[in-house]
Amino acid sequence: MIIKNLKLIFRKKKILLLFSGIFFLILFIVFLFLALFQPWWKVWPTSIRSNIALNHLAISVFENPYCRSDCYLKRKIYYEEIQKSLDEEKFMDKIISIILDENENISWRIELIKVLSSSSVELPAVILDRFQKYLDEDFGNIEVKENIFLNLGEQLNSTNYFSFLQSKLLDDSIPVSEKKNIIKNLTSLNYPLADFYFSLLLTGDNQDILIELLRALGADSSRFDLNREELFVFLASLLESDDYNFNVRRLALFVLSDFWDEKRDPAVSALFRRIIASEELDIFSKYFAIDIFNNYLDDKLPLLAIDPDSWDWYYQQE
């Protein structure tokens, strides 16, 4: 009887130990889950927290490409945790490898560039050399290069990058969407490129490219050094032709008005009067021309009456 009771006690102890083990295992799994994926993740040492934050940031970027309010605040926390370990060589190398990996998600790569640029940690020369090499090479994602230069450009040399962008812009095999990004990249370099933009305008025929080039020209201070007669003839050809859409004409008007504003150039005044008097010009371009012209007149010209439905139609045009 005693032996039987002892066996029963030992059996109960085994069952108790088994259930205790399962219970503590479940507790450990729950703790591990909360410590990795939920608010408890900050219980870990700094280096582990930084890696967890890196993973959380990646998930956030993939799930929310257009970050708003709460998402932004969470990412700010991830930024801070990641930045605490940027002085660790292996961790930094992991981030740089992601940024320079063409197989990685572009938004994710750009987000990490922003993490680096917003950090107070000084990037080592070896890291800057890797970025410089990426900028100088004839391949690589244009958007990533743009963000590297915009965020870290003060520490990098733009000469080869500039030549790379110019060569891409002159390459007829490059898609229009990519060329538009290239033009935006060029304007970010703040080089005097009015001659280059104007030469492309004279030879280009794609309206999307013309729009980006006109924007770039309008923002380039060296535009005032161009041959004005040649420029005005070109702008007039855009304004007085049915081949171009409203956006092209509107930007041509804005570029033209800059020259009037600078020196009250009579040639600009004469061209505006010709445009306003033209019966071939669409009503919207004429409206903008009168509106700009009135800025320089004491006796204002009456604006054309355009009904709301027409304006709605206008703003729906590409």
C-alpha positions as a printed NumPy array, in Angstrom:
array([[  0.   ,   0.   ,   0.   ],
       [  2.826,   2.349,   0.962],
       [  4.672,   1.618,  -2.269],
       [  1.478,   2.204,  -4.22 ],
       [  0.936,   5.549,  -2.481],
       [  4.529,   6.567,  -3.178],
       [  4.122,   5.748,  -6.85 ],
       [  0.937,   7.794,  -6.913],
       [  2.714,  10.751,  -5.286],
       [  5.635,  10.546,  -7.718],
       [  3.205,  10.312, -10.649],
       [  1.395,  13.429,  -9.42 ],
       [  4.725,  15.22 ,  -9.013],
       [  5.701,  14.32 , -12.571],
       [  2.363,  15.608, -13.859],
       [  2.786,  18.761, -11.75 ],
       [  6.334,  19.25 , -13.065],
       [  5.143,  18.636, -16.605],
       [  2.351,  21.201, -16.34 ],
       [  4.679,  23.612, -14.535],
       [  7.201,  23.24 , -17.346],
       [  4.527,  23.809, -19.991],
       [  3.21 ,  26.815, -18.059],
       [  6.662,  28.425, -17.762],
       [  7.397,  27.622, -21.402],
       [  4.2  ,  29.41 , -22.433],
       [  5.121,  32.327, -20.181],
       [  8.575,  32.459, -21.8  ],
       [  7.081,  32.38 , -25.317],
       [  4.626,  35.141, -24.401],
       [  7.45 ,  37.18 , -22.868],
       [  9.625,  36.589, -25.928],
       [  6.802,  37.64 , -28.237],
       [  6.059,  40.776, -26.215],
       [  9.756,  41.588, -25.96 ],
       [ 10.272,  41.285, -29.704],
       [  7.082,  42.563, -31.253],
       [  5.187,  44.548, -28.65 ],
       [  5.97 ,  47.392, -26.183],
       [  8.302,  45.235, -24.099],
       [ 10.945,  45.187, -26.84 ],
       [ 12.84 ,  47.947, -25.022],
       [ 13.822,  45.548, -22.211],
       [ 16.732,  44.294, -24.315],
       [ 20.298,  45.691, -24.316],
       [ 20.99 ,  48.551, -26.754],
       [ 22.469,  46.476, -29.585],
       [ 19.533,  44.046, -29.588],
       [ 17.025,  46.902, -29.337],
       [ 18.614,  48.556, -32.363],
       [ 18.253,  45.404, -34.449],
       [ 14.64 ,  44.955, -33.342],
       [ 13.955,  48.615, -34.179],
       [ 15.526,  48.062, -37.603],
       [ 13.125,  45.181, -38.261],
       [ 10.152,  47.18 , -36.966],
       [ 11.09 ,  50.085, -39.236],
       [ 11.298,  47.756, -42.232],
       [  7.818,  46.376, -41.516],
       [  6.47 ,  49.914, -41.066],
       [  7.915,  51.038, -44.408],
       [  6.51 ,  48.019, -46.248],
       [  3.057,  48.279, -44.661],
       [  2.766,  52.089, -44.64 ],
       [  4.634,  53.617, -47.596],
       [  2.812,  56.901, -46.921],
       [  3.476,  57.471, -43.241],
       [  1.118,  59.689, -41.212],
       [  0.843,  60.885, -37.564],
       [  0.976,  57.728, -35.374],
       [  3.153,  55.945, -37.897],
       [  5.52 ,  58.912, -37.956],
       [  5.822,  58.957, -34.149],
       [  6.585,  55.23 , -34.061],
       [  9.223,  55.603, -36.749],
       [ 10.814,  58.409, -34.778],
       [ 11.299,  55.967, -31.894],
       [ 12.774,  53.368, -34.258],
       [ 15.129,  56.009, -35.687],
       [ 16.399,  56.888, -32.215],
       [ 17.008,  53.255, -31.262],
       [ 18.787,  52.473, -34.54 ],
       [ 20.977,  55.555, -34.228],
       [ 22.198,  54.443, -30.797],
       [ 24.149,  51.602, -32.431],
       [ 25.496,  53.361, -35.519],
       [ 28.94 ,  53.471, -33.922],
       [ 29.026,  49.653, -34.034],
       [ 30.851,  48.602, -37.185],
       [ 28.821,  45.448, -37.927],
       [ 25.506,  47.195, -37.413],
       [ 26.538,  50.134, -39.599],
       [ 27.769,  47.754, -42.293],
       [ 24.392,  45.984, -42.216],
       [ 22.584,  49.269, -42.874],
       [ 24.938,  50.345, -45.671],
       [ 24.609,  46.94 , -47.315],
       [ 20.815,  47.315, -47.356],
       [ 21.04 ,  50.828, -48.838],
       [ 23.369,  49.746, -51.631],
       [ 21.597,  46.466, -52.407],
       [ 19.669,  46.826, -55.692],
       [ 17.43 ,  43.905, -54.719],
       [ 16.109,  45.653, -51.62 ],
       [ 12.897,  47.69 , -51.57 ],
       [ 13.632,  51.268, -52.729],
       [ 11.47 ,  52.913, -50.048],
       [ 13.273,  50.895, -47.383],
       [ 16.672,  51.934, -48.735],
       [ 15.667,  55.606, -48.821],
       [ 14.298,  55.41 , -45.263],
       [ 17.671,  54.169, -44.006],
       [ 19.456,  57.009, -45.807],
       [ 17.243,  59.372, -43.811],
       [ 18.136,  57.531, -40.61 ],
       [ 21.817,  58.151, -41.306],
       [ 21.394,  61.783, -42.323],
       [ 19.356,  62.653, -39.207],
       [ 21.93 ,  61.092, -36.883],
       [ 24.597,  63.054, -35.029],
       [ 27.044,  60.208, -35.625],
       [ 29.83 ,  61.2  , -38.03 ],
       [ 30.035,  58.741, -40.889],
       [ 33.466,  57.102, -41.19 ],
       [ 35.523,  57.799, -44.302],
       [ 35.172,  54.17 , -45.421],
       [ 31.364,  54.518, -45.434],
       [ 31.473,  57.809, -47.33 ],
       [ 33.793,  56.147, -49.854],
       [ 31.176,  53.436, -50.457],
       [ 28.502,  56.06 , -51.071],
       [ 30.832,  58.04 , -53.326],
       [ 31.594,  54.936, -55.362],
       [ 27.865,  54.252, -55.746],
       [ 27.261,  57.817, -56.953],
       [ 30.154,  57.653, -59.425],
       [ 29.216,  54.336, -61.024],
       [ 27.253,  54.219, -64.281],
       [ 24.604,  51.964, -62.759],
       [ 22.478,  52.091, -59.659],
       [ 19.008,  53.375, -58.868],
       [ 18.504,  57.044, -59.754],
       [ 16.11 ,  57.666, -56.853],
       [ 18.512,  56.156, -54.32 ],
       [ 21.371,  58.214, -55.732],
       [ 19.237,  61.321, -55.495],
       [ 18.491,  60.683, -51.81 ],
       [ 22.108,  59.891, -51.015],
       [ 23.167,  63.189, -52.52 ],
       [ 20.298,  65.243, -51.061],
       [ 20.847,  63.874, -47.546],
       [ 24.618,  63.348, -47.476],
       [ 25.831,  65.492, -50.38 ],
       [ 27.781,  67.949, -48.231],
       [ 30.211,  65.13 , -47.456],
       [ 30.437,  63.858, -51.041],
       [ 31.85 ,  65.016, -54.366],
       [ 29.198,  65.759, -57.003],
       [ 31.438,  66.111, -60.085],
       [ 31.174,  62.561, -61.387],
       [ 27.567,  62.324, -60.263],
       [ 26.808,  65.433, -62.316],
       [ 28.443,  63.918, -65.413],
       [ 26.543,  60.684, -64.819],
       [ 23.208,  62.532, -64.725],
       [ 24.002,  64.518, -67.857],
       [ 24.917,  61.387, -69.799],
       [ 21.699,  59.663, -68.676],
       [ 19.612,  62.634, -69.738],
       [ 21.152,  62.535, -73.221],
       [ 20.52 ,  58.788, -73.522],
       [ 17.469,  58.19 , -75.747],
       [ 16.941,  54.72 , -74.274],
       [ 16.151,  56.107, -70.798],
       [ 12.374,  56.135, -70.025],
       [ 10.628,  59.508, -69.684],
       [  9.72 ,  58.898, -66.025],
       [ 13.38 ,  58.308, -65.191],
       [ 14.498,  61.361, -67.177],
       [ 12.103,  63.507, -65.146],
       [ 13.805,  62.298, -61.962],
       [ 17.207,  62.98 , -63.508],
       [ 16.256,  66.605, -64.204],
       [ 15.108,  66.988, -60.588],
       [ 18.432,  65.508, -59.477],
       [ 20.345,  67.987, -61.601],
       [ 18.475,  70.952, -60.14 ],
       [ 19.377,  69.758, -56.638],
       [ 23.084,  70.169, -57.46 ],
       [ 22.67 ,  73.954, -57.766],
       [ 25.   ,  74.123, -60.765],
       [ 24.474,  76.897, -63.376],
       [ 22.917,  74.737, -66.081],
       [ 20.661,  77.126, -68.015],
       [ 22.657,  76.578, -71.243],
       [ 22.305,  72.823, -70.888],
       [ 18.571,  72.975, -70.112],
       [ 17.945,  75.355, -73.01 ],
       [ 19.829,  73.165, -75.462],
       [ 17.626,  70.243, -74.437],
       [ 14.501,  72.378, -74.752],
       [ 15.436,  73.304, -78.318],
       [ 15.809,  69.672, -79.343],
       [ 13.131,  68.01 , -77.181],
       [  9.581,  67.136, -78.177],
       [  8.191,  65.169, -75.227],
       [  5.885,  67.494, -73.291],
       [  6.526,  65.867, -69.893],
       [ 10.253,  66.439, -70.372],
       [  9.64 ,  69.997, -71.623],
       [  7.666,  70.747, -68.445],
       [ 10.496,  69.535, -66.183],
       [ 13.098,  71.418, -68.224],
       [ 11.081,  74.645, -68.075],
       [ 10.777,  74.251, -64.307],
       [ 14.511,  73.669, -64.046],
       [ 15.257,  76.648, -66.287],
       [ 12.941,  78.876, -64.26 ],
       [ 14.818,  77.967, -61.068],
       [ 18.323,  78.415, -62.528],
       [ 19.858,  81.84 , -61.876],
       [ 22.084,  81.534, -64.955],
       [ 18.989,  81.782, -67.187],
       [ 19.539,  85.552, -67.3  ],
       [ 22.838,  84.946, -69.122],
       [ 21.149,  83.184, -72.053],
       [ 20.77 ,  84.783, -75.468],
       [ 17.475,  86.57 , -74.842],
       [ 16.411,  86.956, -78.431],
       [ 16.835,  83.241, -79.034],
       [ 15.096,  82.378, -75.753],
       [ 12.145,  84.687, -76.417],
       [ 11.661,  83.269, -79.916],
       [ 11.592,  79.766, -78.444],
       [  9.157,  80.669, -75.657],
       [  6.89 ,  82.384, -78.193],
       [  6.915,  79.217, -80.302],
       [  5.64 ,  77.257, -77.285],
       [  2.958,  79.813, -76.522],
       [  1.68 ,  80.27 , -80.052],
       [  1.561,  76.656, -81.153],
       [ -1.316,  74.208, -80.764],
       [  1.184,  71.395, -80.28 ],
       [  1.736,  72.101, -76.57 ],
       [ -0.534,  71.655, -73.577],
       [ -1.537,  74.195, -70.961],
       [  1.222,  73.271, -68.508],
       [  3.934,  73.897, -71.082],
       [  2.446,  77.283, -71.976],
       [  1.913,  78.317, -68.362],
       [  5.546,  77.563, -67.465],
       [  6.741,  79.355, -70.608],
       [  4.792,  82.433, -69.444],
       [  6.355,  82.28 , -65.983],
       [  9.887,  81.983, -67.404],
       [  9.183,  84.886, -69.736],
       [  7.803,  87.072, -66.93 ],
       [ 11.049,  86.647, -64.941],
       [ 12.914,  88.613, -67.601],
       [ 10.403,  91.418, -67.506],
       [ 10.576,  91.548, -63.73 ],
       [ 14.372,  91.717, -63.821],
       [ 14.922,  94.629, -66.241],
       [ 11.465,  95.707, -67.437],
       [ 12.591,  94.436, -70.816],
       [ 10.471,  96.075, -73.583],
       [ 10.872,  92.951, -75.713],
       [  9.056,  90.978, -73.02 ],
       [  6.308,  93.595, -72.853],
       [  5.87 ,  93.476, -76.623],
       [  5.714,  89.685, -76.598],
       [  3.095,  89.686, -73.853],
       [  0.981,  92.158, -75.805],
       [  1.276,  89.956, -78.891],
       [  0.261,  86.876, -76.918],
       [ -2.725,  88.617, -75.352],
       [ -3.882,  89.934, -78.73 ],
       [ -3.532,  86.558, -80.425],
       [ -6.783,  84.925, -81.468],
       [ -5.11 ,  81.522, -81.751],
       [ -4.045,  81.242, -78.099],
       [ -6.284,  79.164, -75.825],
       [ -8.347,  81.081, -73.299],
       [ -6.518,  79.725, -70.247],
       [ -3.042,  80.719, -71.445],
       [ -4.4  ,  84.124, -72.408],
       [ -5.963,  84.483, -68.945],
       [ -2.61 ,  83.782, -67.253],
       [ -0.821,  86.137, -69.652],
       [ -3.197,  88.989, -68.769],
       [ -2.917,  88.217, -65.057],
       [  0.907,  88.375, -65.201],
       [  0.856,  91.432, -67.48 ],
       [ -1.404,  93.319, -65.062],
       [  1.314,  93.136, -62.402],
       [  3.281,  95.69 , -64.434],
       [  0.44 ,  97.978, -65.55 ],
       [ -1.212, 100.906, -63.829],
       [ -4.314, 100.503, -65.985],
       [ -5.237,  96.857, -65.578],
       [ -6.596,  94.813, -68.455],
       [ -9.855,  92.969, -67.755],
       [ -9.416,  89.264, -67.055],
       [-11.255,  86.897, -69.329],
       [-14.426,  85.358, -67.944],
       [-14.046,  81.598, -67.561],
       [-16.928,  79.622, -66.071],
       [-16.338,  77.148, -63.179],
       [-17.018,  74.093, -65.34 ],
       [-14.268,  75.141, -67.74 ],
       [-11.853,  75.613, -64.83 ],
       [-12.78 ,  72.142, -63.543],
       [-12.039,  70.721, -66.975],
       [ -8.748,  72.624, -67.155],
       [ -7.455,  71.284, -63.821],
       [ -8.294,  67.74 , -64.855],
       [ -5.934,  67.951, -67.817],
       [ -2.521,  66.365, -67.49 ]])
